[in-house]
Amino acid sequence: MPKIFDRQFNLHISAAQIADRIARVSEKISLDYQNRNPLFVVVLNGAFVFAADLLRALEIEPEMSFIKVKSYEGMASSEKMLTVIGLNEEIEGRDIIILDDIIDTGHTMDMLISQFRNLKAASIKTCCLLFKKQAFKANFTVDYYGFEIENKFVIGYGLDFNGRGRQYKDIYALAE
Ligand code: IMP
Ligand code: MG
């Protein structure tokens, strides 16, 4: 079991369970967006592994673009928000699906939704692999998600603890 910066993590969701859930999410999205070309906006860094697997499972012809925001330091969600890398695409009139690894308080996604509204997207949906429902404080609907998880700190499959732990195929939770 991984140990990162002296903290012990235990297996929480296996690679097989993740693959199974991504297949179901991609089926749903492929059905909802039949004959459309949505633009997936992927929130770096954490969502890059999820985005790569989801993209290859989809049965539509989507486009994908990457943005970078920062809202998290260590293990606590903070209200600070900083857009590091912006979008180059024309957003007006496009169907947007914002993709993140995890929705915790929902603050990150909330801010992104209002930015895409200002840019006059035709539609905006949200998608994440993990949803910490108990920590969620925002008002938007999480349209597509893989797993609802308890309010635990998790790493692996792209998710990090201060930059470490992204490389694992499975998802691990901080040991109590
Ligand atoms: P929110 O703005 O509170 O919803 O936080 C979302 C962002 O915080 C995600 O994009 C993640 O980068 C990060 N985050 C939230 N929970 C975790 C976690 O358990 N492990 C690693 N990163 C997390
Ligand atoms: Mg993130």
mmCIF file of C-alpha atoms and ligand atoms in Angstrom:
data_model
loop_
_atom_site.group_PDB
_atom_site.id
_atom_site.type_symbol
_atom_site.label_atom_id
_atom_site.label_comp_id
_atom_site.label_asym_id
_atom_site.label_seq_id
_atom_site.Cartn_x
_atom_site.Cartn_y
_atom_site.Cartn_z
ATOM 1 C CA MET A 1 0.000 0.000 0.000
ATOM 2 C CA PRO A 2 1.383 3.442 -0.889
ATOM 3 C CA LYS A 3 3.034 5.713 1.638
ATOM 4 C CA ILE A 4 3.364 9.342 0.540
ATOM 5 C CA PHE A 5 5.141 11.981 2.635
ATOM 6 C CA ASP A 6 4.860 9.522 5.546
ATOM 7 C CA ARG A 7 1.093 9.151 5.227
ATOM 8 C CA GLN A 8 -0.385 5.694 4.721
ATOM 9 C CA PHE A 9 -3.002 5.102 2.028
ATOM 10 C CA ASN A 10 -5.277 2.075 1.609
ATOM 11 C CA LEU A 11 -6.912 0.643 -1.491
ATOM 12 C CA HIS A 12 -10.294 2.287 -2.039
ATOM 13 C CA ILE A 13 -11.365 1.674 -5.665
ATOM 14 C CA SER A 14 -9.657 -0.850 -7.932
ATOM 15 C CA ALA A 15 -8.588 -0.259 -11.537
ATOM 16 C CA ALA A 16 -11.176 -2.833 -12.669
ATOM 17 C CA GLN A 17 -13.988 -1.000 -10.865
ATOM 18 C CA ILE A 18 -12.842 2.289 -12.414
ATOM 19 C CA ALA A 19 -12.809 0.787 -15.931
ATOM 20 C CA ASP A 20 -16.278 -0.645 -15.426
ATOM 21 C CA ARG A 21 -17.705 2.677 -14.245
ATOM 22 C CA ILE A 22 -16.046 4.654 -17.055
ATOM 23 C CA ALA A 23 -17.649 2.313 -19.579
ATOM 24 C CA ARG A 24 -21.068 3.129 -18.109
ATOM 25 C CA VAL A 25 -20.470 6.886 -17.960
ATOM 26 C CA SER A 26 -19.217 6.946 -21.561
ATOM 27 C CA GLU A 27 -22.247 4.966 -22.712
ATOM 28 C CA LYS A 28 -24.531 7.535 -21.123
ATOM 29 C CA ILE A 29 -22.660 10.498 -22.600
ATOM 30 C CA SER A 30 -22.513 8.853 -26.038
ATOM 31 C CA LEU A 31 -26.286 8.402 -25.942
ATOM 32 C CA ASP A 32 -27.015 11.938 -24.726
ATOM 33 C CA TYR A 33 -24.709 13.538 -27.321
ATOM 34 C CA GLN A 34 -25.551 11.399 -30.360
ATOM 35 C CA ASN A 35 -24.650 13.245 -33.581
ATOM 36 C CA ARG A 36 -23.173 16.151 -31.633
ATOM 37 C CA ASN A 37 -19.592 17.238 -31.112
ATOM 38 C CA PRO A 38 -19.307 18.415 -27.533
ATOM 39 C CA LEU A 39 -16.164 20.084 -26.295
ATOM 40 C CA PHE A 40 -14.757 18.400 -23.203
ATOM 41 C CA VAL A 41 -12.930 20.908 -21.058
ATOM 42 C CA VAL A 42 -10.537 18.963 -18.847
ATOM 43 C CA VAL A 43 -9.363 20.457 -15.581
ATOM 44 C CA LEU A 44 -5.633 19.795 -15.162
ATOM 45 C CA ASN A 45 -3.710 18.289 -13.530
ATOM 46 C CA GLY A 46 -5.801 15.671 -11.785
ATOM 47 C CA ALA A 47 -8.305 14.829 -14.530
ATOM 48 C CA PHE A 48 -5.835 13.880 -17.259
ATOM 49 C CA VAL A 49 -5.916 10.121 -16.603
ATOM 50 C CA PHE A 50 -9.719 10.012 -16.367
ATOM 51 C CA ALA A 51 -10.021 12.168 -19.509
ATOM 52 C CA ALA A 52 -7.739 9.857 -21.511
ATOM 53 C CA ASP A 53 -9.737 6.756 -20.601
ATOM 54 C CA LEU A 54 -13.141 8.393 -21.027
ATOM 55 C CA LEU A 55 -12.231 9.872 -24.429
ATOM 56 C CA ARG A 56 -11.233 6.464 -25.777
ATOM 57 C CA ALA A 57 -14.453 4.859 -24.530
ATOM 58 C CA LEU A 58 -16.803 7.394 -26.160
ATOM 59 C CA GLU A 59 -18.771 6.507 -29.271
ATOM 60 C CA ILE A 60 -19.235 10.064 -30.478
ATOM 61 C CA GLU A 61 -16.800 12.520 -32.000
ATOM 62 C CA PRO A 62 -15.914 14.936 -29.226
ATOM 63 C CA GLU A 63 -13.205 17.555 -28.965
ATOM 64 C CA MET A 64 -11.039 17.931 -25.899
ATOM 65 C CA SER A 65 -9.265 20.935 -24.469
ATOM 66 C CA PHE A 66 -7.334 21.472 -21.246
ATOM 67 C CA ILE A 67 -7.363 24.195 -18.655
ATOM 68 C CA LYS A 68 -5.552 24.573 -15.385
ATOM 69 C CA VAL A 69 -6.934 26.043 -12.204
ATOM 70 C CA LYS A 70 -5.731 25.866 -8.657
ATOM 71 C CA SER A 71 -7.996 25.679 -5.639
ATOM 72 C CA TYR A 72 -6.384 23.142 -3.391
ATOM 73 C CA GLU A 73 -3.401 23.196 -1.076
ATOM 74 C CA GLY A 74 -2.483 20.089 0.899
ATOM 75 C CA MET A 75 -5.611 18.310 2.065
ATOM 76 C CA ALA A 76 -8.051 21.155 2.603
ATOM 77 C CA SER A 77 -10.191 22.849 -0.011
ATOM 78 C CA SER A 78 -9.568 26.586 -0.015
ATOM 79 C CA GLU A 79 -11.589 29.358 -1.552
ATOM 80 C CA LYS A 80 -8.645 30.648 -3.559
ATOM 81 C CA MET A 81 -8.948 30.197 -7.290
ATOM 82 C CA LEU A 82 -6.397 30.933 -9.955
ATOM 83 C CA THR A 83 -6.714 30.240 -13.663
ATOM 84 C CA VAL A 84 -3.267 29.256 -14.879
ATOM 85 C CA ILE A 85 -3.856 28.078 -18.447
ATOM 86 C CA GLY A 86 -6.782 29.443 -20.448
ATOM 87 C CA LEU A 87 -8.824 28.163 -23.360
ATOM 88 C CA ASN A 88 -8.104 28.869 -27.018
ATOM 89 C CA GLU A 89 -11.386 27.548 -28.406
ATOM 90 C CA GLU A 90 -14.428 29.576 -29.371
ATOM 91 C CA ILE A 91 -17.015 28.695 -26.699
ATOM 92 C CA GLU A 92 -20.037 30.621 -27.950
ATOM 93 C CA GLY A 93 -22.714 28.198 -29.158
ATOM 94 C CA ARG A 94 -20.793 25.046 -28.157
ATOM 95 C CA ASP A 95 -21.939 22.140 -26.031
ATOM 96 C CA ILE A 96 -19.485 22.065 -23.145
ATOM 97 C CA ILE A 97 -18.807 19.184 -20.777
ATOM 98 C CA ILE A 98 -16.481 20.176 -17.953
ATOM 99 C CA LEU A 99 -14.438 17.220 -16.783
ATOM 100 C CA ASP A 100 -12.710 17.010 -13.421
ATOM 101 C CA ASP A 101 -11.201 14.150 -11.434
ATOM 102 C CA ILE A 102 -13.190 14.906 -8.292
ATOM 103 C CA ILE A 103 -15.881 17.281 -7.109
ATOM 104 C CA ASP A 104 -15.437 18.109 -3.434
ATOM 105 C CA THR A 105 -17.010 21.405 -2.281
ATOM 106 C CA GLY A 106 -17.940 22.130 -5.908
ATOM 107 C CA HIS A 107 -16.243 25.520 -5.767
ATOM 108 C CA THR A 108 -13.911 24.822 -8.723
ATOM 109 C CA MET A 109 -16.701 23.615 -10.972
ATOM 110 C CA ASP A 110 -19.034 26.418 -9.884
ATOM 111 C CA MET A 111 -16.507 29.031 -10.940
ATOM 112 C CA LEU A 112 -15.915 27.295 -14.264
ATOM 113 C CA ILE A 113 -19.642 27.020 -14.985
ATOM 114 C CA SER A 114 -20.097 30.766 -14.561
ATOM 115 C CA GLN A 115 -17.105 31.449 -16.816
ATOM 116 C CA PHE A 116 -18.577 29.264 -19.574
ATOM 117 C CA ARG A 117 -21.978 30.930 -19.122
ATOM 118 C CA ASN A 118 -20.311 34.302 -19.661
ATOM 119 C CA LEU A 119 -18.704 32.925 -22.825
ATOM 120 C CA LYS A 120 -22.224 31.991 -24.072
ATOM 121 C CA ALA A 121 -21.856 28.213 -24.315
ATOM 122 C CA ALA A 122 -24.971 26.588 -25.838
ATOM 123 C CA SER A 123 -25.052 24.044 -23.008
ATOM 124 C CA ILE A 124 -22.873 23.209 -20.017
ATOM 125 C CA LYS A 125 -22.725 19.840 -18.295
ATOM 126 C CA THR A 126 -20.436 18.570 -15.580
ATOM 127 C CA CYS A 127 -18.651 15.247 -15.297
ATOM 128 C CA CYS A 128 -16.262 13.826 -12.729
ATOM 129 C CA LEU A 129 -14.939 10.443 -11.719
ATOM 130 C CA LEU A 130 -15.414 10.957 -7.974
ATOM 131 C CA PHE A 131 -18.084 12.950 -6.185
ATOM 132 C CA LYS A 132 -17.745 13.757 -2.456
ATOM 133 C CA LYS A 133 -21.437 14.422 -1.982
ATOM 134 C CA GLN A 134 -21.193 15.103 1.780
ATOM 135 C CA ALA A 135 -18.691 17.925 1.167
ATOM 136 C CA PHE A 136 -20.636 19.432 -1.733
ATOM 137 C CA LYS A 137 -21.777 23.016 -1.069
ATOM 138 C CA ALA A 138 -22.680 24.273 -4.555
ATOM 139 C CA ASN A 139 -26.004 24.410 -6.406
ATOM 140 C CA PHE A 140 -25.279 22.936 -9.824
ATOM 141 C CA THR A 141 -26.166 19.391 -10.889
ATOM 142 C CA VAL A 142 -23.354 16.885 -11.287
ATOM 143 C CA ASP A 143 -24.581 15.408 -14.568
ATOM 144 C CA TYR A 144 -22.210 12.463 -14.911
ATOM 145 C CA TYR A 145 -20.047 10.855 -12.254
ATOM 146 C CA GLY A 146 -18.345 7.550 -11.693
ATOM 147 C CA PHE A 147 -18.466 7.081 -7.922
ATOM 148 C CA GLU A 148 -19.929 8.838 -4.953
ATOM 149 C CA ILE A 149 -17.303 8.593 -2.186
ATOM 150 C CA GLU A 150 -17.124 9.446 1.499
ATOM 151 C CA ASN A 151 -15.407 12.602 2.601
ATOM 152 C CA LYS A 152 -11.937 11.017 2.536
ATOM 153 C CA PHE A 153 -8.744 12.256 0.941
ATOM 154 C CA VAL A 154 -7.878 10.077 -2.060
ATOM 155 C CA ILE A 155 -4.944 9.670 -4.435
ATOM 156 C CA GLY A 156 -4.082 7.654 -7.533
ATOM 157 C CA TYR A 157 -5.451 7.512 -11.066
ATOM 158 C CA GLY A 158 -4.324 11.114 -11.614
ATOM 159 C CA LEU A 159 -5.215 12.399 -8.144
ATOM 160 C CA ASP A 160 -2.345 13.687 -6.049
ATOM 161 C CA PHE A 161 -1.233 14.531 -2.547
ATOM 162 C CA ASN A 162 0.994 17.595 -2.961
ATOM 163 C CA GLY A 163 2.022 16.421 -6.404
ATOM 164 C CA ARG A 164 2.648 12.780 -5.542
ATOM 165 C CA GLY A 165 0.640 9.628 -6.087
ATOM 166 C CA ARG A 166 -0.845 10.316 -9.516
ATOM 167 C CA GLN A 167 0.761 7.250 -11.081
ATOM 168 C CA TYR A 168 -1.262 4.515 -9.380
ATOM 169 C CA LYS A 169 -3.786 2.537 -11.436
ATOM 170 C CA ASP A 170 -6.095 2.162 -8.430
ATOM 171 C CA ILE A 171 -7.482 4.836 -6.102
ATOM 172 C CA TYR A 172 -6.301 4.898 -2.475
ATOM 173 C CA ALA A 173 -7.753 6.671 0.556
ATOM 174 C CA LEU A 174 -5.812 8.190 3.425
ATOM 175 C CA ALA A 175 -5.736 5.752 6.351
ATOM 176 C CA GLU A 176 -7.539 7.036 9.434
HETATM 177 P P1 IMP B 1 -13.615 21.579 -4.988
HETATM 178 O O1 IMP B 1 -13.393 22.898 -5.633
HETATM 179 O O2 IMP B 1 -13.689 21.675 -3.481
HETATM 180 O O3 IMP B 1 -14.797 20.814 -5.555
HETATM 181 O O4 IMP B 1 -12.312 20.743 -5.226
HETATM 182 C C1 IMP B 1 -12.055 20.160 -6.421
HETATM 183 C C2 IMP B 1 -10.559 20.002 -6.643
HETATM 184 O O5 IMP B 1 -9.874 19.720 -5.406
HETATM 185 C C3 IMP B 1 -10.306 18.818 -7.535
HETATM 186 O O6 IMP B 1 -10.094 19.246 -8.855
HETATM 187 C C4 IMP B 1 -9.069 18.196 -6.965
HETATM 188 O O7 IMP B 1 -7.939 18.689 -7.638
HETATM 189 C C5 IMP B 1 -8.985 18.638 -5.550
HETATM 190 N N1 IMP B 1 -9.381 17.556 -4.610
HETATM 191 C C6 IMP B 1 -10.524 17.469 -3.908
HETATM 192 N N2 IMP B 1 -10.562 16.372 -3.141
HETATM 193 C C7 IMP B 1 -9.384 15.720 -3.385
HETATM 194 C C8 IMP B 1 -8.844 14.476 -2.912
HETATM 195 O O8 IMP B 1 -9.424 13.730 -2.097
HETATM 196 N N3 IMP B 1 -7.630 14.138 -3.389
HETATM 197 C C9 IMP B 1 -6.939 14.911 -4.282
HETATM 198 N N4 IMP B 1 -7.425 16.062 -4.757
HETATM 199 C C10 IMP B 1 -8.635 16.474 -4.322
HETATM 200 MG MG MG B 2 -8.154 19.236 -9.707
#
